[in-house]
PDB file of N, CA and C in Angstrom:
ATOM      1  N   UNK A 296     -16.278  24.162  46.760  1.00 47.00           N
ATOM      2  CA  UNK A 296     -16.060  23.082  45.945  1.00 47.00           C
ATOM      3  C   UNK A 296     -16.295  21.598  47.106  1.00 47.00           C
ATOM      4  N   UNK A 297     -17.155  21.204  46.171  1.00 51.00           N
ATOM      5  CA  UNK A 297     -17.705  19.810  46.717  1.00 51.00           C
ATOM      6  C   UNK A 297     -16.916  18.680  47.314  1.00 51.00           C
ATOM      7  N   UNK A 298     -17.004  18.033  48.312  1.00 47.00           N
ATOM      8  CA  UNK A 298     -16.162  17.450  48.801  1.00 47.00           C
ATOM      9  C   UNK A 298     -15.714  16.158  47.928  1.00 47.00           C
ATOM     10  N   UNK A 299     -16.689  15.759  46.989  1.00 53.00           N
ATOM     11  CA  UNK A 299     -15.984  14.781  45.824  1.00 53.00           C
ATOM     12  C   UNK A 299     -15.079  15.044  45.517  1.00 53.00           C
ATOM     13  N   UNK A 300     -15.098  16.158  44.751  1.00 65.00           N
ATOM     14  CA  UNK A 300     -13.551  16.828  44.145  1.00 65.00           C
ATOM     15  C   UNK A 300     -12.595  16.844  44.772  1.00 65.00           C
ATOM     16  N   UNK A 301     -12.464  16.767  46.263  1.00 66.00           N
ATOM     17  CA  UNK A 301     -11.596  16.841  47.167  1.00 66.00           C
ATOM     18  C   UNK A 301     -10.884  15.079  46.937  1.00 66.00           C
ATOM     19  N   UNK A 302     -11.492  13.941  46.920  1.00 77.00           N
ATOM     20  CA  UNK A 302     -11.339  12.590  46.913  1.00 77.00           C
ATOM     21  C   UNK A 302     -11.289  11.774  45.492  1.00 77.00           C
ATOM     22  N   UNK A 303     -10.764  13.154  44.333  1.00 86.00           N
ATOM     23  CA  UNK A 303     -11.237  12.450  43.080  1.00 86.00           C
ATOM     24  C   UNK A 303      -9.745  11.701  42.407  1.00 86.00           C
ATOM     25  N   UNK A 304      -9.930  10.457  42.127  1.00 92.00           N
ATOM     26  CA  UNK A 304      -8.616  10.228  42.187  1.00 92.00           C
ATOM     27  C   UNK A 304      -8.055  10.430  40.792  1.00 92.00           C
ATOM     28  N   UNK A 305      -6.685  10.091  40.597  1.00 94.00           N
ATOM     29  CA  UNK A 305      -5.913  10.857  39.587  1.00 94.00           C
ATOM     30  C   UNK A 305      -6.358  10.519  38.174  1.00 94.00           C
ATOM     31  N   UNK A 306      -6.940   8.964  37.947  1.00 93.00           N
ATOM     32  CA  UNK A 306      -7.125   8.819  36.267  1.00 93.00           C
ATOM     33  C   UNK A 306      -8.197   9.948  35.999  1.00 93.00           C
ATOM     34  N   UNK A 307      -9.263   9.795  37.090  1.00 93.00           N
ATOM     35  CA  UNK A 307     -10.365  10.948  36.868  1.00 93.00           C
ATOM     36  C   UNK A 307     -10.032  12.666  36.621  1.00 93.00           C
ATOM     37  N   UNK A 308      -9.175  12.872  37.636  1.00 95.00           N
ATOM     38  CA  UNK A 308      -8.813  14.099  37.529  1.00 95.00           C
ATOM     39  C   UNK A 308      -8.180  14.397  36.237  1.00 95.00           C
ATOM     40  N   UNK A 309      -7.394  13.339  35.813  1.00 95.00           N
ATOM     41  CA  UNK A 309      -6.712  13.895  34.370  1.00 95.00           C
ATOM     42  C   UNK A 309      -7.699  13.497  33.387  1.00 95.00           C
ATOM     43  N   UNK A 310      -8.481  12.941  33.359  1.00 95.00           N
ATOM     44  CA  UNK A 310      -9.538  12.782  32.447  1.00 95.00           C
ATOM     45  C   UNK A 310     -10.276  14.176  32.137  1.00 95.00           C
ATOM     46  N   UNK A 311     -10.560  14.352  33.282  1.00 95.00           N
ATOM     47  CA  UNK A 311     -11.497  16.162  33.097  1.00 95.00           C
ATOM     48  C   UNK A 311     -10.936  16.915  33.009  1.00 95.00           C
ATOM     49  N   UNK A 312      -9.368  17.225  33.057  1.00 95.00           N
ATOM     50  CA  UNK A 312      -8.624  17.999  32.308  1.00 95.00           C
ATOM     51  C   UNK A 312      -8.357  17.894  31.073  1.00 95.00           C
ATOM     52  N   UNK A 313      -8.176  16.671  30.547  1.00 94.00           N
ATOM     53  CA  UNK A 313      -8.349  16.162  29.152  1.00 94.00           C
ATOM     54  C   UNK A 313      -9.347  17.082  28.488  1.00 94.00           C
ATOM     55  N   UNK A 314     -10.464  16.489  28.781  1.00 94.00           N
ATOM     56  CA  UNK A 314     -11.604  17.061  28.461  1.00 94.00           C
ATOM     57  C   UNK A 314     -11.800  18.466  28.385  1.00 94.00           C
ATOM     58  N   UNK A 315     -11.510  18.863  29.594  1.00 93.00           N
ATOM     59  CA  UNK A 315     -11.676  20.320  29.475  1.00 93.00           C
ATOM     60  C   UNK A 315     -10.909  21.183  28.573  1.00 93.00           C
ATOM     61  N   UNK A 316      -9.714  20.524  28.276  1.00 92.00           N
ATOM     62  CA  UNK A 316      -8.804  21.485  27.229  1.00 92.00           C
ATOM     63  C   UNK A 316      -9.277  20.681  25.366  1.00 92.00           C
ATOM     64  N   UNK A 317     -10.075  19.722  25.585  1.00 89.00           N
ATOM     65  CA  UNK A 317     -10.391  19.308  24.025  1.00 89.00           C
ATOM     66  C   UNK A 317     -11.224  20.462  23.424  1.00 89.00           C
ATOM     67  N   UNK A 318     -11.447  20.935  22.554  1.00 84.00           N
ATOM     68  CA  UNK A 318     -12.248  21.954  21.715  1.00 84.00           C
ATOM     69  C   UNK A 318     -13.642  21.432  21.607  1.00 84.00           C
ATOM     70  N   UNK A 319     -13.782  19.864  21.673  1.00 83.00           N
ATOM     71  CA  UNK A 319     -15.248  19.780  21.082  1.00 83.00           C
ATOM     72  C   UNK A 319     -15.739  18.831  22.027  1.00 83.00           C
ATOM     73  N   UNK A 320     -15.639  18.918  23.282  1.00 88.00           N
ATOM     74  CA  UNK A 320     -15.803  18.605  24.714  1.00 88.00           C
ATOM     75  C   UNK A 320     -16.835  19.455  25.007  1.00 88.00           C
ATOM     76  N   UNK A 321     -18.402  19.897  25.352  1.00 89.00           N
ATOM     77  CA  UNK A 321     -18.568  20.764  26.074  1.00 89.00           C
ATOM     78  C   UNK A 321     -18.540  20.644  27.428  1.00 89.00           C
ATOM     79  N   UNK A 322     -18.642  21.852  28.186  1.00 88.00           N
ATOM     80  CA  UNK A 322     -18.658  21.562  29.750  1.00 88.00           C
ATOM     81  C   UNK A 322     -19.795  20.980  30.137  1.00 88.00           C
ATOM     82  N   UNK A 323     -21.159  20.902  29.324  1.00 90.00           N
ATOM     83  CA  UNK A 323     -21.815  20.197  30.000  1.00 90.00           C
ATOM     84  C   UNK A 323     -21.873  19.057  30.013  1.00 90.00           C
ATOM     85  N   UNK A 324     -21.193  17.957  28.910  1.00 91.00           N
ATOM     86  CA  UNK A 324     -20.711  16.643  29.126  1.00 91.00           C
ATOM     87  C   UNK A 324     -20.031  16.464  30.218  1.00 91.00           C
ATOM     88  N   UNK A 325     -18.854  17.308  30.373  1.00 92.00           N
ATOM     89  CA  UNK A 325     -17.562  17.190  31.748  1.00 92.00           C
ATOM     90  C   UNK A 325     -18.954  16.836  33.129  1.00 92.00           C
ATOM     91  N   UNK A 326     -19.890  18.063  32.979  1.00 92.00           N
ATOM     92  CA  UNK A 326     -20.585  18.341  33.901  1.00 92.00           C
ATOM     93  C   UNK A 326     -21.497  16.941  34.488  1.00 92.00           C
ATOM     94  N   UNK A 327     -22.068  16.389  33.326  1.00 92.00           N
ATOM     95  CA  UNK A 327     -23.089  15.188  33.374  1.00 92.00           C
ATOM     96  C   UNK A 327     -22.269  13.825  33.827  1.00 92.00           C
ATOM     97  N   UNK A 328     -20.752  14.082  33.370  1.00 92.00           N
ATOM     98  CA  UNK A 328     -19.885  12.334  33.608  1.00 92.00           C
ATOM     99  C   UNK A 328     -19.601  12.632  34.801  1.00 92.00           C
ATOM    100  N   UNK A 329     -18.596  14.072  35.414  1.00 93.00           N
ATOM    101  CA  UNK A 329     -18.166  13.998  36.552  1.00 93.00           C
ATOM    102  C   UNK A 329     -19.197  14.870  37.657  1.00 93.00           C
ATOM    103  N   UNK A 330     -20.277  15.102  37.228  1.00 93.00           N
ATOM    104  CA  UNK A 330     -21.026  15.857  38.186  1.00 93.00           C
ATOM    105  C   UNK A 330     -20.388  16.812  39.003  1.00 93.00           C
ATOM    106  N   UNK A 331     -19.896  17.348  38.241  1.00 93.00           N
ATOM    107  CA  UNK A 331     -18.796  18.778  38.744  1.00 93.00           C
ATOM    108  C   UNK A 331     -19.807  19.810  37.890  1.00 93.00           C
ATOM    109  N   UNK A 332     -19.885  21.031  38.227  1.00 93.00           N
ATOM    110  CA  UNK A 332     -20.336  22.536  37.703  1.00 93.00           C
ATOM    111  C   UNK A 332     -19.114  23.404  37.181  1.00 93.00           C
ATOM    112  N   UNK A 333     -19.795  24.282  36.153  1.00 90.00           N
ATOM    113  CA  UNK A 333     -18.472  24.881  35.549  1.00 90.00           C
ATOM    114  C   UNK A 333     -17.635  25.631  36.526  1.00 90.00           C
ATOM    115  N   UNK A 334     -18.245  26.098  37.670  1.00 94.00           N
ATOM    116  CA  UNK A 334     -17.541  26.834  38.640  1.00 94.00           C
ATOM    117  C   UNK A 334     -16.076  25.944  39.553  1.00 94.00           C
ATOM    118  N   UNK A 335     -16.731  24.932  39.358  1.00 95.00           N
ATOM    119  CA  UNK A 335     -16.343  23.768  40.027  1.00 95.00           C
ATOM    120  C   UNK A 335     -15.099  22.977  39.250  1.00 95.00           C
ATOM    121  N   UNK A 336     -15.335  23.040  37.936  1.00 95.00           N
ATOM    122  CA  UNK A 336     -14.319  22.879  36.628  1.00 95.00           C
ATOM    123  C   UNK A 336     -13.100  24.053  36.930  1.00 95.00           C
ATOM    124  N   UNK A 337     -13.654  25.280  36.766  1.00 94.00           N
ATOM    125  CA  UNK A 337     -12.960  26.404  36.739  1.00 94.00           C
ATOM    126  C   UNK A 337     -11.547  26.179  37.873  1.00 94.00           C
ATOM    127  N   UNK A 338     -12.482  25.905  39.143  1.00 95.00           N
ATOM    128  CA  UNK A 338     -11.509  25.627  40.199  1.00 95.00           C
ATOM    129  C   UNK A 338     -10.783  24.708  40.219  1.00 95.00           C
ATOM    130  N   UNK A 339     -11.253  23.429  40.170  1.00 96.00           N
ATOM    131  CA  UNK A 339     -10.299  22.320  39.652  1.00 96.00           C
ATOM    132  C   UNK A 339      -8.807  22.639  38.183  1.00 96.00           C
ATOM    133  N   UNK A 340      -9.493  23.333  37.415  1.00 96.00           N
ATOM    134  CA  UNK A 340      -8.099  23.229  36.304  1.00 96.00           C
ATOM    135  C   UNK A 340      -7.447  24.595  37.161  1.00 96.00           C
ATOM    136  N   UNK A 341      -7.781  25.713  37.884  1.00 96.00           N
ATOM    137  CA  UNK A 341      -6.710  26.748  38.815  1.00 96.00           C
ATOM    138  C   UNK A 341      -5.958  25.682  39.639  1.00 96.00           C
ATOM    139  N   UNK A 342      -6.543  25.064  40.219  1.00 95.00           N
ATOM    140  CA  UNK A 342      -5.857  24.364  41.314  1.00 95.00           C
ATOM    141  C   UNK A 342      -4.794  23.165  40.838  1.00 95.00           C
ATOM    142  N   UNK A 343      -4.799  22.773  39.663  1.00 95.00           N
ATOM    143  CA  UNK A 343      -4.387  21.533  38.940  1.00 95.00           C
ATOM    144  C   UNK A 343      -3.301  21.883  37.934  1.00 95.00           C
ATOM    145  N   UNK A 344      -3.546  23.022  37.506  1.00 95.00           N
ATOM    146  CA  UNK A 344      -2.590  23.656  36.320  1.00 95.00           C
ATOM    147  C   UNK A 344      -1.504  24.635  36.705  1.00 95.00           C
ATOM    148  N   UNK A 345      -0.391  24.792  35.993  1.00 96.00           N
ATOM    149  CA  UNK A 345       0.555  26.216  36.184  1.00 96.00           C
ATOM    150  C   UNK A 345      -0.694  27.457  35.866  1.00 96.00           C
ATOM    151  N   UNK A 346      -0.157  28.608  36.360  1.00 97.00           N
ATOM    152  CA  UNK A 346      -0.876  29.821  36.408  1.00 97.00           C
ATOM    153  C   UNK A 346      -1.021  29.872  35.086  1.00 97.00           C
ATOM    154  N   UNK A 347       0.237  29.916  34.397  1.00 97.00           N
ATOM    155  CA  UNK A 347       0.097  30.430  33.099  1.00 97.00           C
ATOM    156  C   UNK A 347      -0.499  29.562  32.042  1.00 97.00           C
ATOM    157  N   UNK A 348      -0.946  28.198  32.477  1.00 96.00           N
ATOM    158  CA  UNK A 348      -1.382  27.137  31.538  1.00 96.00           C
ATOM    159  C   UNK A 348      -2.915  27.501  32.060  1.00 96.00           C
ATOM    160  N   UNK A 349      -3.415  27.710  33.070  1.00 96.00           N
ATOM    161  CA  UNK A 349      -4.703  28.021  33.389  1.00 96.00           C
ATOM    162  C   UNK A 349      -4.967  29.059  32.447  1.00 96.00           C
ATOM    163  N   UNK A 350      -4.374  30.463  32.756  1.00 96.00           N
ATOM    164  CA  UNK A 350      -4.772  31.832  32.041  1.00 96.00           C
ATOM    165  C   UNK A 350      -4.957  31.373  30.434  1.00 96.00           C
ATOM    166  N   UNK A 351      -4.012  30.751  30.155  1.00 95.00           N
ATOM    167  CA  UNK A 351      -4.028  30.019  28.344  1.00 95.00           C
ATOM    168  C   UNK A 351      -5.113  29.466  27.857  1.00 95.00           C
ATOM    169  N   UNK A 352      -5.866  28.591  29.248  1.00 93.00           N
ATOM    170  CA  UNK A 352      -6.851  27.829  28.859  1.00 93.00           C
ATOM    171  C   UNK A 352      -8.243  28.599  28.836  1.00 93.00           C
ATOM    172  N   UNK A 353      -8.288  29.444  30.380  1.00 93.00           N
ATOM    173  CA  UNK A 353      -9.273  30.391  30.122  1.00 93.00           C
ATOM    174  C   UNK A 353      -9.689  31.217  29.205  1.00 93.00           C
ATOM    175  N   UNK A 354      -8.546  31.884  28.550  1.00 91.00           N
ATOM    176  CA  UNK A 354      -8.633  32.924  27.172  1.00 91.00           C
ATOM    177  C   UNK A 354      -8.927  31.809  26.056  1.00 91.00           C
ATOM    178  N   UNK A 355      -8.638  30.264  26.356  1.00 89.00           N
ATOM    179  CA  UNK A 355      -8.977  29.922  24.843  1.00 89.00           C
ATOM    180  C   UNK A 355     -10.487  29.475  24.817  1.00 89.00           C
ATOM    181  N   UNK A 356     -11.026  28.996  26.212  1.00 88.00           N
ATOM    182  CA  UNK A 356     -11.958  28.427  25.895  1.00 88.00           C
ATOM    183  C   UNK A 356     -13.426  29.796  26.619  1.00 88.00           C
ATOM    184  N   UNK A 357     -13.145  30.935  26.594  1.00 86.00           N
ATOM    185  CA  UNK A 357     -13.856  31.888  26.868  1.00 86.00           C
ATOM    186  C   UNK A 357     -14.737  32.189  25.928  1.00 86.00           C
ATOM    187  N   UNK A 358     -15.996  31.723  25.803  1.00 74.00           N
ATOM    188  CA  UNK A 358     -16.867  32.479  24.828  1.00 74.00           C
ATOM    189  C   UNK A 358     -16.671  31.575  23.111  1.00 74.00           C
ATOM    190  N   UNK A 359     -15.968  30.170  23.503  1.00 74.00           N
ATOM    191  CA  UNK A 359     -15.487  29.168  22.354  1.00 74.00           C
ATOM    192  C   UNK A 359     -17.370  28.705  22.048  1.00 74.00           C
ATOM    193  N   UNK A 360     -17.659  28.530  21.047  1.00 71.00           N
ATOM    194  CA  UNK A 360     -19.102  28.014  20.819  1.00 71.00           C
ATOM    195  C   UNK A 360     -18.822  26.293  21.137  1.00 71.00           C
ATOM    196  N   UNK A 361     -17.623  25.616  20.442  1.00 71.00           N
ATOM    197  CA  UNK A 361     -18.006  24.765  20.998  1.00 71.00           C
ATOM    198  C   UNK A 361     -17.694  24.015  21.982  1.00 71.00           C
ATOM    199  N   UNK A 362     -17.384  24.891  23.338  1.00 72.00           N
ATOM    200  CA  UNK A 362     -17.579  24.381  24.488  1.00 72.00           C
ATOM    201  C   UNK A 362     -18.811  24.921  25.285  1.00 72.00           C
ATOM    202  N   UNK A 363     -19.658  25.710  24.940  1.00 60.00           N
ATOM    203  CA  UNK A 363     -20.995  25.937  25.198  1.00 60.00           C
ATOM    204  C   UNK A 363     -21.951  25.241  24.637  1.00 60.00           C
ATOM    205  N   UNK A 364     -22.640  24.581  25.345  1.00 60.00           N
ATOM    206  CA  UNK A 364     -23.832  23.418  24.871  1.00 60.00           C
ATOM    207  C   UNK A 364     -24.809  24.745  24.347  1.00 60.00           C
ATOM    208  N   UNK A 365     -24.774  25.633  25.449  1.00 56.00           N
ATOM    209  CA  UNK A 365     -26.136  26.799  24.978  1.00 56.00           C
ATOM    210  C   UNK A 365     -25.949  27.331  23.852  1.00 56.00           C
ATOM    211  N   UNK A 366     -24.586  27.309  23.478  1.00 51.00           N
ATOM    212  CA  UNK A 366     -24.177  28.282  22.218  1.00 51.00           C
ATOM    213  C   UNK A 366     -24.482  27.535  21.179  1.00 51.00           C
ATOM    214  N   UNK A 367     -24.114  26.121  21.242  1.00 50.00           N
ATOM    215  CA  UNK A 367     -24.304  25.544  20.120  1.00 50.00           C
ATOM    216  C   UNK A 367     -25.036  24.655  20.160  1.00 50.00           C
ATOM    217  N   UNK A 368     -26.245  24.494  20.356  1.00 54.00           N
ATOM    218  CA  UNK A 368     -27.002  23.763  20.725  1.00 54.00           C
ATOM    219  C   UNK A 368     -26.809  22.245  20.779  1.00 54.00           C
ATOM    220  N   UNK A 369     -26.228  21.582  21.653  1.00 50.00           N
ATOM    221  CA  UNK A 369     -25.545  20.527  21.692  1.00 50.00           C
ATOM    222  C   UNK A 369     -26.316  19.627  22.895  1.00 50.00           C
ATOM    223  N   UNK A 370     -26.587  18.637  22.501  1.00 56.00           N
ATOM    224  CA  UNK A 370     -27.337  17.430  22.654  1.00 56.00           C
ATOM    225  C   UNK A 370     -26.483  17.035  23.846  1.00 56.00           C
ATOM    226  N   UNK A 371     -26.524  16.847  25.438  1.00 51.00           N
ATOM    227  CA  UNK A 371     -25.772  15.897  25.967  1.00 51.00           C
ATOM    228  C   UNK A 371     -25.770  14.428  26.165  1.00 51.00           C
ATOM    229  N   UNK A 372     -25.072  13.961  26.127  1.00 53.00           N
ATOM    230  CA  UNK A 372     -25.091  12.254  26.030  1.00 53.00           C
ATOM    231  C   UNK A 372     -24.060  11.885  24.873  1.00 53.00           C
ATOM    232  N   UNK A 373     -24.263  12.828  23.684  1.00 50.00           N
ATOM    233  CA  UNK A 373     -23.082  12.278  22.490  1.00 50.00           C
ATOM    234  C   UNK A 373     -21.564  12.864  23.066  1.00 50.00           C
ATOM    235  N   UNK A 374     -20.875  12.246  22.971  1.00 53.00           N
ATOM    236  CA  UNK A 374     -19.516  11.987  23.542  1.00 53.00           C
ATOM    237  C   UNK A 374     -18.644  12.350  22.599  1.00 53.00           C
ATOM    238  N   UNK A 375     -18.842  12.697  21.289  1.00 55.00           N
ATOM    239  CA  UNK A 375     -17.683  12.350  20.075  1.00 55.00           C
ATOM    240  C   UNK A 375     -18.265  12.989  18.974  1.00 55.00           C
ATOM    241  N   UNK A 376     -17.365  13.917  18.289  1.00 55.00           N
ATOM    242  CA  UNK A 376     -17.803  14.559  17.397  1.00 55.00           C
ATOM    243  C   UNK A 376     -18.267  13.788  16.016  1.00 55.00           C
ATOM    244  N   UNK A 377     -19.118  13.877  14.980  1.00 55.00           N
ATOM    245  CA  UNK A 377     -19.565  13.429  13.915  1.00 55.00           C
ATOM    246  C   UNK A 377     -18.677  12.918  13.181  1.00 55.00           C
ATOM    247  N   UNK A 378     -17.257  13.541  12.972  1.00 51.00           N
ATOM    248  CA  UNK A 378     -16.576  13.268  12.081  1.00 51.00           C
ATOM    249  C   UNK A 378     -15.608  12.160  12.843  1.00 51.00           C
ATOM    250  N   UNK A 379     -15.603  11.592  14.120  1.00 51.00           N
ATOM    251  CA  UNK A 379     -14.866  10.543  14.564  1.00 51.00           C
ATOM    252  C   UNK A 379     -15.494   9.176  14.254  1.00 51.00           C
ATOM    253  N   UNK A 380     -14.717   8.347  13.771  1.00 53.00           N
ATOM    254  CA  UNK A 380     -15.312   7.003  13.598  1.00 53.00           C
ATOM    255  C   UNK A 380     -15.735   6.115  14.739  1.00 53.00           C
ATOM    256  N   UNK A 381     -16.475   4.730  14.351  1.00 55.00           N
ATOM    257  CA  UNK A 381     -17.182   4.125  15.153  1.00 55.00           C
ATOM    258  C   UNK A 381     -16.348   3.508  16.218  1.00 55.00           C
ATOM    259  N   UNK A 382     -16.493   3.522  17.386  1.00 49.00           N
ATOM    260  CA  UNK A 382     -15.857   3.135  18.328  1.00 49.00           C
ATOM    261  C   UNK A 382     -15.924   1.427  18.442  1.00 49.00           C
ATOM    262  N   UNK A 383     -15.208   0.248  18.371  1.00 51.00           N
ATOM    263  CA  UNK A 383     -15.949  -1.124  18.409  1.00 51.00           C
ATOM    264  C   UNK A 383     -15.207  -1.433  19.411  1.00 51.00           C
ATOM    265  N   UNK A 384     -15.411  -2.433  20.279  1.00 44.00           N
ATOM    266  CA  UNK A 384     -15.056  -3.212  21.313  1.00 44.00           C
ATOM    267  C   UNK A 384     -14.904  -4.673  20.916  1.00 44.00           C
TER     268      UNK A 384
END
């Protein structure tokens, strides 16, 4: 695991886990936003979830079309579903 992952702040850790659980957030977006590889994400999830939760997550995302950009022809950079409303500040 990269040294940066060891020093990750709690807010970022929680956001990574949240994004990993979301159905429509591809792994490529997590990799781009937090500079962690798919293998590092798996290690992070393994180390920060209960064993049963980790197994459930792995079963859920394994082969899921929406989580793998290569399968769904996802363009990295778009961080939301087409059906979500516009975000205004």
